[in-house]
Structure formats: structure tokens, C-alpha cells
Tab-separated table of C-alpha atoms in Angstrom:
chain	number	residue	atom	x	y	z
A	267	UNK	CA	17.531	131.755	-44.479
A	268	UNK	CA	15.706	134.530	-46.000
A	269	UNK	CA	13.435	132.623	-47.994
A	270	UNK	CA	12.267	130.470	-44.830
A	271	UNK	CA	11.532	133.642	-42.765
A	272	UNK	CA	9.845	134.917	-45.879
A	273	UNK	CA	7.786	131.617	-46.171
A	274	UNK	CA	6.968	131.461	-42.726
A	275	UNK	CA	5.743	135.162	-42.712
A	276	UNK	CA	3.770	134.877	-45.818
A	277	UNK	CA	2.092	131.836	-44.609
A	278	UNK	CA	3.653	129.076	-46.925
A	279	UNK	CA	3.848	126.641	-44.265
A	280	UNK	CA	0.751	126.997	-42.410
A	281	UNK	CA	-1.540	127.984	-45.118
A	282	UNK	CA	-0.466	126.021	-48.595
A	283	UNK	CA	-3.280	123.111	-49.031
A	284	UNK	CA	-1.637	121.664	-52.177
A	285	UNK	CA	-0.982	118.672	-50.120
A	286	UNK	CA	-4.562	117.648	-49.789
A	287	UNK	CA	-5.609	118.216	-53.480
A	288	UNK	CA	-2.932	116.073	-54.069
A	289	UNK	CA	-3.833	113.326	-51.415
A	290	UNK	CA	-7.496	113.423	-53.078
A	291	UNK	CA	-6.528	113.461	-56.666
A	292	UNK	CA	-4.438	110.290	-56.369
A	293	UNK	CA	-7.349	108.331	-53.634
A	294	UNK	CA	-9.627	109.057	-56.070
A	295	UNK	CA	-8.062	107.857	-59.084
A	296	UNK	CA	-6.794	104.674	-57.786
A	297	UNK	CA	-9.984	103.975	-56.442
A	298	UNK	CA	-11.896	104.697	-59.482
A	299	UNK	CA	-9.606	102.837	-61.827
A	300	UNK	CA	-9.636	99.855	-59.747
A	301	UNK	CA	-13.477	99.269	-59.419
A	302	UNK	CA	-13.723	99.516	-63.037
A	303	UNK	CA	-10.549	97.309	-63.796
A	304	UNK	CA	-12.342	94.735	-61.753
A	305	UNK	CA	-15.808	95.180	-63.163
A	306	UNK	CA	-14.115	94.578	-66.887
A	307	UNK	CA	-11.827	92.031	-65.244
A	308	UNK	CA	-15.368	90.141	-63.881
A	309	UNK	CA	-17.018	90.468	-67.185
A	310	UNK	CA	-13.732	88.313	-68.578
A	311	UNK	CA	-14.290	85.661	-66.274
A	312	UNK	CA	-17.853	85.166	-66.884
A	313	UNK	CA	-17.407	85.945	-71.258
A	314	UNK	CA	-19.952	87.489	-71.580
A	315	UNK	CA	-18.389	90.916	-72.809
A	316	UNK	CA	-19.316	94.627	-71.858
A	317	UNK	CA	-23.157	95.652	-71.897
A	318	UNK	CA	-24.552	99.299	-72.309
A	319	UNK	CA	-23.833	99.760	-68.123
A	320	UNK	CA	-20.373	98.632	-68.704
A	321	UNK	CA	-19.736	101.848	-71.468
A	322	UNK	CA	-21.609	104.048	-69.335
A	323	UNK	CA	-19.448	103.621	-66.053
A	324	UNK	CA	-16.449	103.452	-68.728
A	325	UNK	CA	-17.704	106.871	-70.234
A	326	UNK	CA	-17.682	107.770	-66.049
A	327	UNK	CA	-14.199	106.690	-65.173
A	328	UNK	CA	-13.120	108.909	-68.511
A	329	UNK	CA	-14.461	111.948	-67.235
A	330	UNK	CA	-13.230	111.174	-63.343
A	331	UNK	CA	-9.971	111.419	-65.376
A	332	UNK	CA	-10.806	115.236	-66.921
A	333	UNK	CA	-11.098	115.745	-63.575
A	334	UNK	CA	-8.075	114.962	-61.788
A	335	UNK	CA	-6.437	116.178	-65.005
A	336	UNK	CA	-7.905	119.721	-64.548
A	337	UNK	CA	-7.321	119.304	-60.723
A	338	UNK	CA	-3.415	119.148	-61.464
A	339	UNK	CA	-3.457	122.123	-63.768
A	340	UNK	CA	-5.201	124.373	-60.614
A	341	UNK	CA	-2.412	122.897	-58.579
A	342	UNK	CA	0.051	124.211	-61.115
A	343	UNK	CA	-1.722	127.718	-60.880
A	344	UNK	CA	-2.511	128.585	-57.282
A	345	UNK	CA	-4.979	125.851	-55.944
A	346	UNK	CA	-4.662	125.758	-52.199
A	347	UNK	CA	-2.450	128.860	-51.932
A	348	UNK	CA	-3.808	132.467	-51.364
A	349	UNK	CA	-4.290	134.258	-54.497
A	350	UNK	CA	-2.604	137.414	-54.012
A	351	UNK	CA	0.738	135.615	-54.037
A	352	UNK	CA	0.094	134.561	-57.763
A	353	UNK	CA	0.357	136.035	-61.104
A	354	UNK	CA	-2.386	137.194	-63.439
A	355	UNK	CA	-2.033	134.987	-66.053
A	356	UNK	CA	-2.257	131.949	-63.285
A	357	UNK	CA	-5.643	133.278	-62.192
A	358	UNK	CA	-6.797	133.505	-65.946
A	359	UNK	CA	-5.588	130.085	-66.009
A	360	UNK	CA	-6.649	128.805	-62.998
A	361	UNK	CA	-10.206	130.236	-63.527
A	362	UNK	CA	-10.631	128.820	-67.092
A	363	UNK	CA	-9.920	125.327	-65.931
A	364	UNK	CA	-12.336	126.254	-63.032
A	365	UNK	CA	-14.764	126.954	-65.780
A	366	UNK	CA	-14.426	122.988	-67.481
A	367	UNK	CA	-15.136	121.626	-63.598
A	368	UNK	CA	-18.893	121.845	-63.435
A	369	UNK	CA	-19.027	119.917	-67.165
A	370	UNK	CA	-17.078	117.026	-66.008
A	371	UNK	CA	-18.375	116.807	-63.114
A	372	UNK	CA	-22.240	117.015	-64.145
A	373	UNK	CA	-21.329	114.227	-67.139
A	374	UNK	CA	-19.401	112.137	-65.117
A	375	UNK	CA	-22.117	112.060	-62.155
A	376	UNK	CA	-25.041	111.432	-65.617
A	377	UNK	CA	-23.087	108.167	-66.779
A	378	UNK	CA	-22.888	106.859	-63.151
A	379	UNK	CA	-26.887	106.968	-62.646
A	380	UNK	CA	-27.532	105.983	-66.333
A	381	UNK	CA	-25.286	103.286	-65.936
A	382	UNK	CA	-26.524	101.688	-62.967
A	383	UNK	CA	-30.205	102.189	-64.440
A	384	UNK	CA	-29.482	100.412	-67.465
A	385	UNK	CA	-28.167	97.350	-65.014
A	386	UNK	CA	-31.501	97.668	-62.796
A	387	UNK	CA	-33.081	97.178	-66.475
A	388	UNK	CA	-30.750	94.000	-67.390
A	389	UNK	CA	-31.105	92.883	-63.857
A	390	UNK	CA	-35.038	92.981	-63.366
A	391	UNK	CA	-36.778	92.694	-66.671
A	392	UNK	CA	-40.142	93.594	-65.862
A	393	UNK	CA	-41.885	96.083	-67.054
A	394	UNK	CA	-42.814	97.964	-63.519
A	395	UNK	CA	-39.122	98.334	-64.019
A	396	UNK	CA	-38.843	99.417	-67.464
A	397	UNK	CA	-41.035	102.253	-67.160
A	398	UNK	CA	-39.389	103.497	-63.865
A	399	UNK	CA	-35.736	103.105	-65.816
A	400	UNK	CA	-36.932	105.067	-68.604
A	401	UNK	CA	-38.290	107.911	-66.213
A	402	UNK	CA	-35.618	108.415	-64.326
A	403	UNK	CA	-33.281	108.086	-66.918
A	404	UNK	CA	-34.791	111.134	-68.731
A	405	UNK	CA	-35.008	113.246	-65.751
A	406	UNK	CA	-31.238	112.373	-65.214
A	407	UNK	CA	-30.461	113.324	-68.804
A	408	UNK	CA	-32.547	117.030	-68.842
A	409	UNK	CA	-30.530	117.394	-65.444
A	410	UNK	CA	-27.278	116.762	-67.223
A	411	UNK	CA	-27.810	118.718	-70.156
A	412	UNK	CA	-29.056	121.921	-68.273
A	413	UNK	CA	-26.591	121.336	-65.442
A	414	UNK	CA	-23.907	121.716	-68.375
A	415	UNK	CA	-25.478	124.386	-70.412
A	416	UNK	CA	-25.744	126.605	-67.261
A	417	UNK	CA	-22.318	125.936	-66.618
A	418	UNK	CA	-21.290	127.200	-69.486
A	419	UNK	CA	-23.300	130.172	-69.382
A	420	UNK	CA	-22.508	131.143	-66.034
A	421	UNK	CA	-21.260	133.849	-67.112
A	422	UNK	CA	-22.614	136.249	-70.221
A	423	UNK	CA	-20.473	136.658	-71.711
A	424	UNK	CA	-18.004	133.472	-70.738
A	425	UNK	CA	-15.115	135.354	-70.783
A	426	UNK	CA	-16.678	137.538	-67.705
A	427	UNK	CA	-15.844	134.811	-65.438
A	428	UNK	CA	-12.050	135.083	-65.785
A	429	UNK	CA	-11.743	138.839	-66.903
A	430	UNK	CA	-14.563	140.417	-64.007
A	431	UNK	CA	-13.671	143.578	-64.810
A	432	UNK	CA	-15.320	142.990	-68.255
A	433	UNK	CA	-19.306	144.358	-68.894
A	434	UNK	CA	-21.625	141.441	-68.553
A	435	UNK	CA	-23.621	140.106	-65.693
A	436	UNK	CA	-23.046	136.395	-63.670
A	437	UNK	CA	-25.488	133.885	-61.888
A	438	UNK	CA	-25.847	133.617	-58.562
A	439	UNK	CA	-23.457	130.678	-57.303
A	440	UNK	CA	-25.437	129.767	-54.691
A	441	UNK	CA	-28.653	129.371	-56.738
A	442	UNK	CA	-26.436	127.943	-59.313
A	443	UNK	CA	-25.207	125.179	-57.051
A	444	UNK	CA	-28.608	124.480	-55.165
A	445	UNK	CA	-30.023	124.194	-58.968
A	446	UNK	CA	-27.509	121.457	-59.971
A	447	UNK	CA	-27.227	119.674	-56.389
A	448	UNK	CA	-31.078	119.188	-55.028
A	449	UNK	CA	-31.979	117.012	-58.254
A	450	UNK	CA	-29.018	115.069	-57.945
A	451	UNK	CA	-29.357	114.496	-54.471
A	452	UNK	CA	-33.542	113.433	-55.393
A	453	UNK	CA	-32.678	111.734	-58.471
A	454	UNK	CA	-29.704	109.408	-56.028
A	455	UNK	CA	-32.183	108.817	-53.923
A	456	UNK	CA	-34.494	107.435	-56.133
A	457	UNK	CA	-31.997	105.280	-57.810
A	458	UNK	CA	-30.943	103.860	-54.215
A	459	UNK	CA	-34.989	102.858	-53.395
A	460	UNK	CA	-35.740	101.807	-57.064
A	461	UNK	CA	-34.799	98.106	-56.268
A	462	UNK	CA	-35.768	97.428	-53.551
A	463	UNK	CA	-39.202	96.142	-53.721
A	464	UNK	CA	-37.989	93.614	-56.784
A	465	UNK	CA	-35.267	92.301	-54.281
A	466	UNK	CA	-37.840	91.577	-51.297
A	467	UNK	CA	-39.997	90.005	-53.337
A	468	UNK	CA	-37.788	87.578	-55.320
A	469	UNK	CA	-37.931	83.737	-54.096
A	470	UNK	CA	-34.557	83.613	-52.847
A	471	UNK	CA	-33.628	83.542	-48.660
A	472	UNK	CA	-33.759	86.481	-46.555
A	473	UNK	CA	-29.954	86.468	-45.969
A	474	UNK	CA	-29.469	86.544	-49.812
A	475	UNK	CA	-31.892	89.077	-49.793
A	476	UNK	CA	-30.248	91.416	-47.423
A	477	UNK	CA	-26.823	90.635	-49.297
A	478	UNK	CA	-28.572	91.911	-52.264
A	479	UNK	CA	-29.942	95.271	-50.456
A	480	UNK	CA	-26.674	95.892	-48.823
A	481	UNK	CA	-24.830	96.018	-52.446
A	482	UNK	CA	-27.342	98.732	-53.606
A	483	UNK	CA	-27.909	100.592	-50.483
A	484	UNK	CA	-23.639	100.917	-50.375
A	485	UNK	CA	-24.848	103.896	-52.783
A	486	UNK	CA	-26.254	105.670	-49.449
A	487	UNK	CA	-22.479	106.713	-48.779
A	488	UNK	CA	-22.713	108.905	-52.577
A	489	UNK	CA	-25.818	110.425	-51.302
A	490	UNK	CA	-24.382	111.609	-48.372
A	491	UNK	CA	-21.451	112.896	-50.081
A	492	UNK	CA	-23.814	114.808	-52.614
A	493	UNK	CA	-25.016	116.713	-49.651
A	494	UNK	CA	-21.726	117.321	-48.033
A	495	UNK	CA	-20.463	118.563	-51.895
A	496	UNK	CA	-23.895	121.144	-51.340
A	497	UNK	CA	-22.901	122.271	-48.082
A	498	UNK	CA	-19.947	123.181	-49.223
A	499	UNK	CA	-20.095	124.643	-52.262
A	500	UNK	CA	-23.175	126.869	-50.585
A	501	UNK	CA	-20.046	127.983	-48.296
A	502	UNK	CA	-17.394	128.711	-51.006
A	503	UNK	CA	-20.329	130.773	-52.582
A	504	UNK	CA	-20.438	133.378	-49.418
A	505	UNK	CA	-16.762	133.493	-48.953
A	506	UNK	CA	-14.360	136.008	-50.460
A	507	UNK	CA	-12.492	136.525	-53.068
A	508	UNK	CA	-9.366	134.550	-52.207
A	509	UNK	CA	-10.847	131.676	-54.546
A	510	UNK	CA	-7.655	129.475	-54.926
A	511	UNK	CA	-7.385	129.449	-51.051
A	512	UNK	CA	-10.835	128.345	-50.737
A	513	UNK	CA	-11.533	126.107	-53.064
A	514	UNK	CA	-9.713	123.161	-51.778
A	515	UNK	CA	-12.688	121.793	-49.860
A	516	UNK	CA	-14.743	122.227	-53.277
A	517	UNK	CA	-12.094	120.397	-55.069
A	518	UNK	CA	-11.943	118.003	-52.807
A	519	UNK	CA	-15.077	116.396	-52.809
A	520	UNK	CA	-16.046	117.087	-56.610
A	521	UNK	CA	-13.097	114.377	-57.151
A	522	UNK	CA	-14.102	111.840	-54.564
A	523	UNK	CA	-17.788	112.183	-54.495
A	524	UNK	CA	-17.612	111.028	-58.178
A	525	UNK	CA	-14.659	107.826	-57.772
A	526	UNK	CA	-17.138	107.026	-54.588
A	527	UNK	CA	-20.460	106.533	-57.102
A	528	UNK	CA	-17.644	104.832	-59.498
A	529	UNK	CA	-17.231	101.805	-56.685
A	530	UNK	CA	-20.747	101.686	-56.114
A	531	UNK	CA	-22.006	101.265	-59.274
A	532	UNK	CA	-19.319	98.602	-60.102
A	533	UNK	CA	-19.091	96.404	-56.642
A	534	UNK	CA	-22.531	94.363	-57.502
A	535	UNK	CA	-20.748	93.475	-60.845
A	536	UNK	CA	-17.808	92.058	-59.311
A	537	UNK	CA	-19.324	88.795	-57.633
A	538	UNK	CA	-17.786	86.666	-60.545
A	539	UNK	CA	-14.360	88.077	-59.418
A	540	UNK	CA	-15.303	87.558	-56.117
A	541	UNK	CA	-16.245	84.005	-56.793
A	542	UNK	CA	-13.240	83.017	-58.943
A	543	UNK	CA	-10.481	84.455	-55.851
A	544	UNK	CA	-12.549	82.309	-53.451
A	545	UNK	CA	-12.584	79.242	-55.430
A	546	UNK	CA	-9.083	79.006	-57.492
A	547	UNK	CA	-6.704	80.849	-55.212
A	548	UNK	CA	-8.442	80.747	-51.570
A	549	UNK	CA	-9.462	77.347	-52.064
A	550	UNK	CA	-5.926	76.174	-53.453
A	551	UNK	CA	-4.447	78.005	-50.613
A	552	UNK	CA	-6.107	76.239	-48.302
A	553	UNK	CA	-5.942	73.204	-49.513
A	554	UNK	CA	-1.914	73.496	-50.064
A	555	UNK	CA	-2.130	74.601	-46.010
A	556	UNK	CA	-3.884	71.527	-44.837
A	557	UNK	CA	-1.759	69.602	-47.306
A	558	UNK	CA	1.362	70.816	-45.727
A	559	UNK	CA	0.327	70.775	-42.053
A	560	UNK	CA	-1.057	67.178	-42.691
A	561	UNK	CA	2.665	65.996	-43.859
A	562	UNK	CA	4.142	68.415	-41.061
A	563	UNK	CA	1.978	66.519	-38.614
A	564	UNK	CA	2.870	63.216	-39.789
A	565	UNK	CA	6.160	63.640	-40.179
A	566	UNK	CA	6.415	64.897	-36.385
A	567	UNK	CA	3.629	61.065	-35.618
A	568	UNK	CA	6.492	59.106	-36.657
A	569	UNK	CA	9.247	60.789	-35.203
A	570	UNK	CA	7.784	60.375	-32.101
A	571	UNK	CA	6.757	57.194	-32.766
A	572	UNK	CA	10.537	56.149	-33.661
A	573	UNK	CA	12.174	57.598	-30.855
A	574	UNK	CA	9.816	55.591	-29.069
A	575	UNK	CA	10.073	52.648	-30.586
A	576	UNK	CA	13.831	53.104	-30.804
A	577	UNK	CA	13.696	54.099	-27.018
A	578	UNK	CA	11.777	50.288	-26.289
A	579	UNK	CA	14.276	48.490	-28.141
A	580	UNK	CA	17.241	49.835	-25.772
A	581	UNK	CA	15.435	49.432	-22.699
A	582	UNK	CA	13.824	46.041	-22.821
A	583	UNK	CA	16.032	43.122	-22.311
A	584	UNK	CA	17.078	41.089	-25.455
A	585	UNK	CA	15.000	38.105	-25.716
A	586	UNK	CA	18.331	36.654	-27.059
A	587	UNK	CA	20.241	37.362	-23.890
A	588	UNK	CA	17.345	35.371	-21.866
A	589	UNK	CA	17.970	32.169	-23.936
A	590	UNK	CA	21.801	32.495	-23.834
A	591	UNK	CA	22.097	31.932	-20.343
A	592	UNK	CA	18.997	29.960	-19.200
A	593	UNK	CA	19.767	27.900	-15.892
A	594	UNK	CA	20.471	23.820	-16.705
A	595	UNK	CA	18.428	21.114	-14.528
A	596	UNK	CA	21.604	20.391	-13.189
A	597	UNK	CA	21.225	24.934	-11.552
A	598	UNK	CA	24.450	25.559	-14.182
A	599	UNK	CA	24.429	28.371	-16.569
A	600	UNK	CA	24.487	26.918	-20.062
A	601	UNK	CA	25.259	28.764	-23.056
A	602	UNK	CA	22.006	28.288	-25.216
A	603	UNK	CA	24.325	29.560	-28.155
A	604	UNK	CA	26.387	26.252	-27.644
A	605	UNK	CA	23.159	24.058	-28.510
A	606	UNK	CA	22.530	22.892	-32.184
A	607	UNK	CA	19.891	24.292	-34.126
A	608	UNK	CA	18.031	21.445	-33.376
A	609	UNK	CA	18.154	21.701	-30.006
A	610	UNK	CA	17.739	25.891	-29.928
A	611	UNK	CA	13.936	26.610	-28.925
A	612	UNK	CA	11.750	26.914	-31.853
A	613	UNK	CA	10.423	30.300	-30.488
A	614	UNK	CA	13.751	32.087	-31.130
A	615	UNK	CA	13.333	33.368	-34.640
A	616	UNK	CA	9.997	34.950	-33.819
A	617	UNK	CA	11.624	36.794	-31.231
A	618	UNK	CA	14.924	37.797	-32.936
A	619	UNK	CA	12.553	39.000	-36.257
A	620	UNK	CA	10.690	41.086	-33.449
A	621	UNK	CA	13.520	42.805	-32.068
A	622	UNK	CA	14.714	43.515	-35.629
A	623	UNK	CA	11.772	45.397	-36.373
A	624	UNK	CA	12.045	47.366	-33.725
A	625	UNK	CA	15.421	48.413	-34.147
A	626	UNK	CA	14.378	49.383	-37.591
């Protein structure tokens, strides 16, 4: 009872967050792992093996994983509770794995954009192309490799950042994270109009066309998240010190901002996929549907049509009966069953085969 009232007072209740890191660890792993299971699962059908973009969004899904790995150890040591109810060496901790964020998240975001440059250049082999891909592709790698080294020179010297009591000097965070956000956000951009012109102008119909420009422009939603991450981070930069408390929003979206640019990068790869559900299981489905409701149907056609039938055959008058007592010239009722066959009308086995069948 003690411990509850102690919880309750201290804030466990109302202000631990660990449920939400947890919430977006596991969303964005499952997401990420599935978009590339399907894009490797597409490049199966089609045997045609795994190009350069293929390793690239691999190399992407491997650091999404250092991610959510390093995610779970800040659970373990304070993330999303306030920091003065934890223990020294769980800050150290916590602010050394802190330290590894900004280098898996800068190479994770670097092999999503190479990798869906090197499909524009598989894609569209032209050279208008070629030269943009190689551009863009350089500015994306001097973004990754400075984005990285500053990371790990945040701090001179490194240990500064989780011993602040030590002599050295920091960057400003919120240079620091405008510097590593505004040429990701230009360089997404870029990517995202890059195609576009190709697309319109290939000799295909406008619905395929705007098929096509939806798939690429389903990278709009990473943008957006890029600037969200920025606003953000901007805002964990001019709060205080409670860093464990608030950094859960941080967390948060480095983890899905990252699985979100995984899925986009992979779901124009996964039309073979696509195409083999529709036409082994969707179309087998169906058919086995109509199949089924075509024998349900007939079955119920000739039920009906028996109990009617069956229902005609009880109702009408035997021809039989008709014959057996036919009136005589002489007005007596004569047995017709008494006659011999040769004297029996020949119309009567017609009529008895008739009313056989119909019983049947």
C-alpha cells in the first residue's frame, strides 16, 4: 500500500512514458521487416535476385534494427521516466547509447535515399537520369558522412557528453539538429520530384501514369515526418535537463520516421507480389466461390424442380385410372384391366412410361 501511494506521489502513474517507446519500437519494427520481407519475397517470384537497391534498403532495415536495439537499452535506463528518480550509472548509460542514436539514424536514413536512387537508375536508364542519380547521390553521401562525424564529435572531448562536469566545450543542439535535418528534408524532396517528368512522359495511359506517381509521391508522408522529427528535436533542444523524461517524443519519431522511408522505398518493388496474390490465390478463391455457389444453386434448381415434379405426379389423375373404368356403349363401367392386350388401347404404354418418369 505504501509503494502505490509512493508511486502515485512520485508520479509513476501519470508521468512514466515507457509505454509509448515501447508501442513505437515494436510498430516500427514489424513494419520495417515486413516491407523488406516482401520486397525479397517479390524479387523470388520474379528470379531475378537482389540488385544494388535491394542491399542498400537491406543495409537500412539493419540499422532500423541498431535502433530499436539501442531504444530498449534507454528503456532499461530511464527513457520516459524523470531522471532524478534514476541512478548515475543509468544516466552514464543511458547517455552513451544516446550518443550511438544520431549514427544509426543518419546511416540508416543514407541507405534509404541511395537505395531508391540506384532503382530510379535501374528503372529509367537515361542519361538525364544518370547524371541527376549521381548528384544527388553524392550530396546524400557528404551529408551522411558529416552528419556522423559531427555526431561523434558533439562533444570535445566525447566523454563530455555523459560526464558534463568534465572540461571541454559542446555544440549547440539546435544548430546541430537544423545542420543534419534541412538537407535531409531538401535532399527528400528532391528524390520525391526526381521522377516525375520520366513518368509523364513515358507512352503508357494516364491512369498508369498516375499509379506510377502515386507509388513515388507515397514518399511525401517521410518528408513530412522529417519535418515533424525537426520540430521536435528543435524543442527537446530548449527544454531542461530532465532528458530521459523528454526524450520520448525524440525517440519516437527517430524510430518511425526511418521504418516509414523503409515501406516507401520497398512498396514500388512489390507489384510482382502483388500480382502473384491476385492471380494464384484471389483468382483460385474466386473461382472455388463461383464453383461452389454454382453447385449450391443447382443443387437447390433440382430440388425444386423435384418437389415439383413429384408434387404433379400426386395431383394429376393417373392416366391408368381413366382407362380402367372407361364407360361401355352399352353406359356400363368396364374394367379396361379385364381386356386382352390386344384389345388394351395402344396409347397406354406411352402414358404409363410418362407417369414413371415423373415419379422418378
Amino acid at each position: 500500500m505504501a509503494d502505490s501511494t509512493s508511486q502515485t506521489e512520485h508520479g509513476y502513474d501519470h508521468d512514466n512514458l515507457r509505454h509509448v517507446v515501447i508501442t513505437a519500437t515494436c510498430f516500427a519494427f514489424i513494419l520495417s521487416t515486413t516491407a523488406v520481407g516482401f520486397r525479397v519475397i517479390s524479387r523470388g517470384i520474379n528470379g531475378s535476385g537482389l540488385f544494388a537497391d535491394d542491399w542498400l534498403i537491406i543495409f537500412a532495415l539493419l540499422f532500423e534494427y541498431g535502433l530499436a536495439v539501442a531504444g530498449v537499452v534507454m528503456l532499461y535506463n530511464g527513457l520516459g521516466t524523470h531522471i532524478i528518480y534514476l541512478s548515475p550509472e543509468q544516466i552514464v548509460t543511458y547517455l552513451k547509447t544516446l550518443f550511438t542514436g544520431s549514427i544509426l539514424y543518419t546511416g540508416c536514413i543514407a541507405c534509404i535515399k541511395l537505395s531508391i536512387l540506384m532503382l530510379y537508375r535501374r528503372l529509367f536508364p537515361v542519361k538525364s537520369m544518370k547524371y541527376a542519380v549521381n548528384i544527388v547521390g553524392m550530396i546524400v553521401i557528404l551529408w551522411a558522412a558529416c552528419g556522423i562525424l559531427a555526431g561523434c564529435f558533439i562533444c570535445i572531448p566525447t566523454e563530455k557528453l555523459w560526464h558534463p562536469m568534465m572540461q571541454g566545450g559542446c555544440m549547440n543542439l539546435s544548430k546541430f539538429y537544423y545542420g543534419l535535418q534541412i538537407p535531409n528534408i531538401a535532399t527528400d524532396a528532391i528524390i520525391l520530384v526526381m521522377p516525375m517528368h520520366i513518368v509523364w512522359n513515358l507512352p503508357i495511359s494516364k491512369a498508369q501514369k498516375v499509379g506510377l506517381s502515386g507509388i513515388f509521391v507515397l514518399g511525401f508522408l517521410t518528408l513530412i515526418f522529417d519535418i515533424i522529427r525537426l520540430v521536435v528535436l528543435v524543442q527537446l533542444s530548449e527544454k531542461g535537463s530532465d532528458v530521459t523524461y523528454d526524450q520520448v517524443p525524440a525517440s519516437v519519431w527517430t524510430c518511425i520516421e526511418p521504418a516509414v522511408g523503409i515501406v516507401a522505398a520497398c512498396l514500388s518493388n512489390m507489384r510482382p507480389l502483388f500480382k502473384f496474390i491476385h492471380t494464384k490465390v484471389w483468382t483460385k478463391l474466386s473461382s472455388r466461390y463461383a464453383t461452389t455457389n454454382s453447385t449450391s444453386q443447382s443443387t437447390m434448381i433440382n430440388t425444386v424442380t423435384g418437389h415439383e415434379k413429384s408434387g404433379w405426379a400426386r395431383q394429376t389423375p393417373s392416366p391408368d385410372a381413366n382407362q380402367r373404368f372407361s364407360p361401355s356403349p352399352s353406359g356400363e363401367s368396364v374394367d379396361s384391366s379385364d381386356q386382352s392386350p390386344s384389345q388394351s388401347p395402344r396409347h397406354l404404354p406411352e402414358h404409363t412410361t410418362a407417369h414413371t418418369q415423373s415419379a422418378v
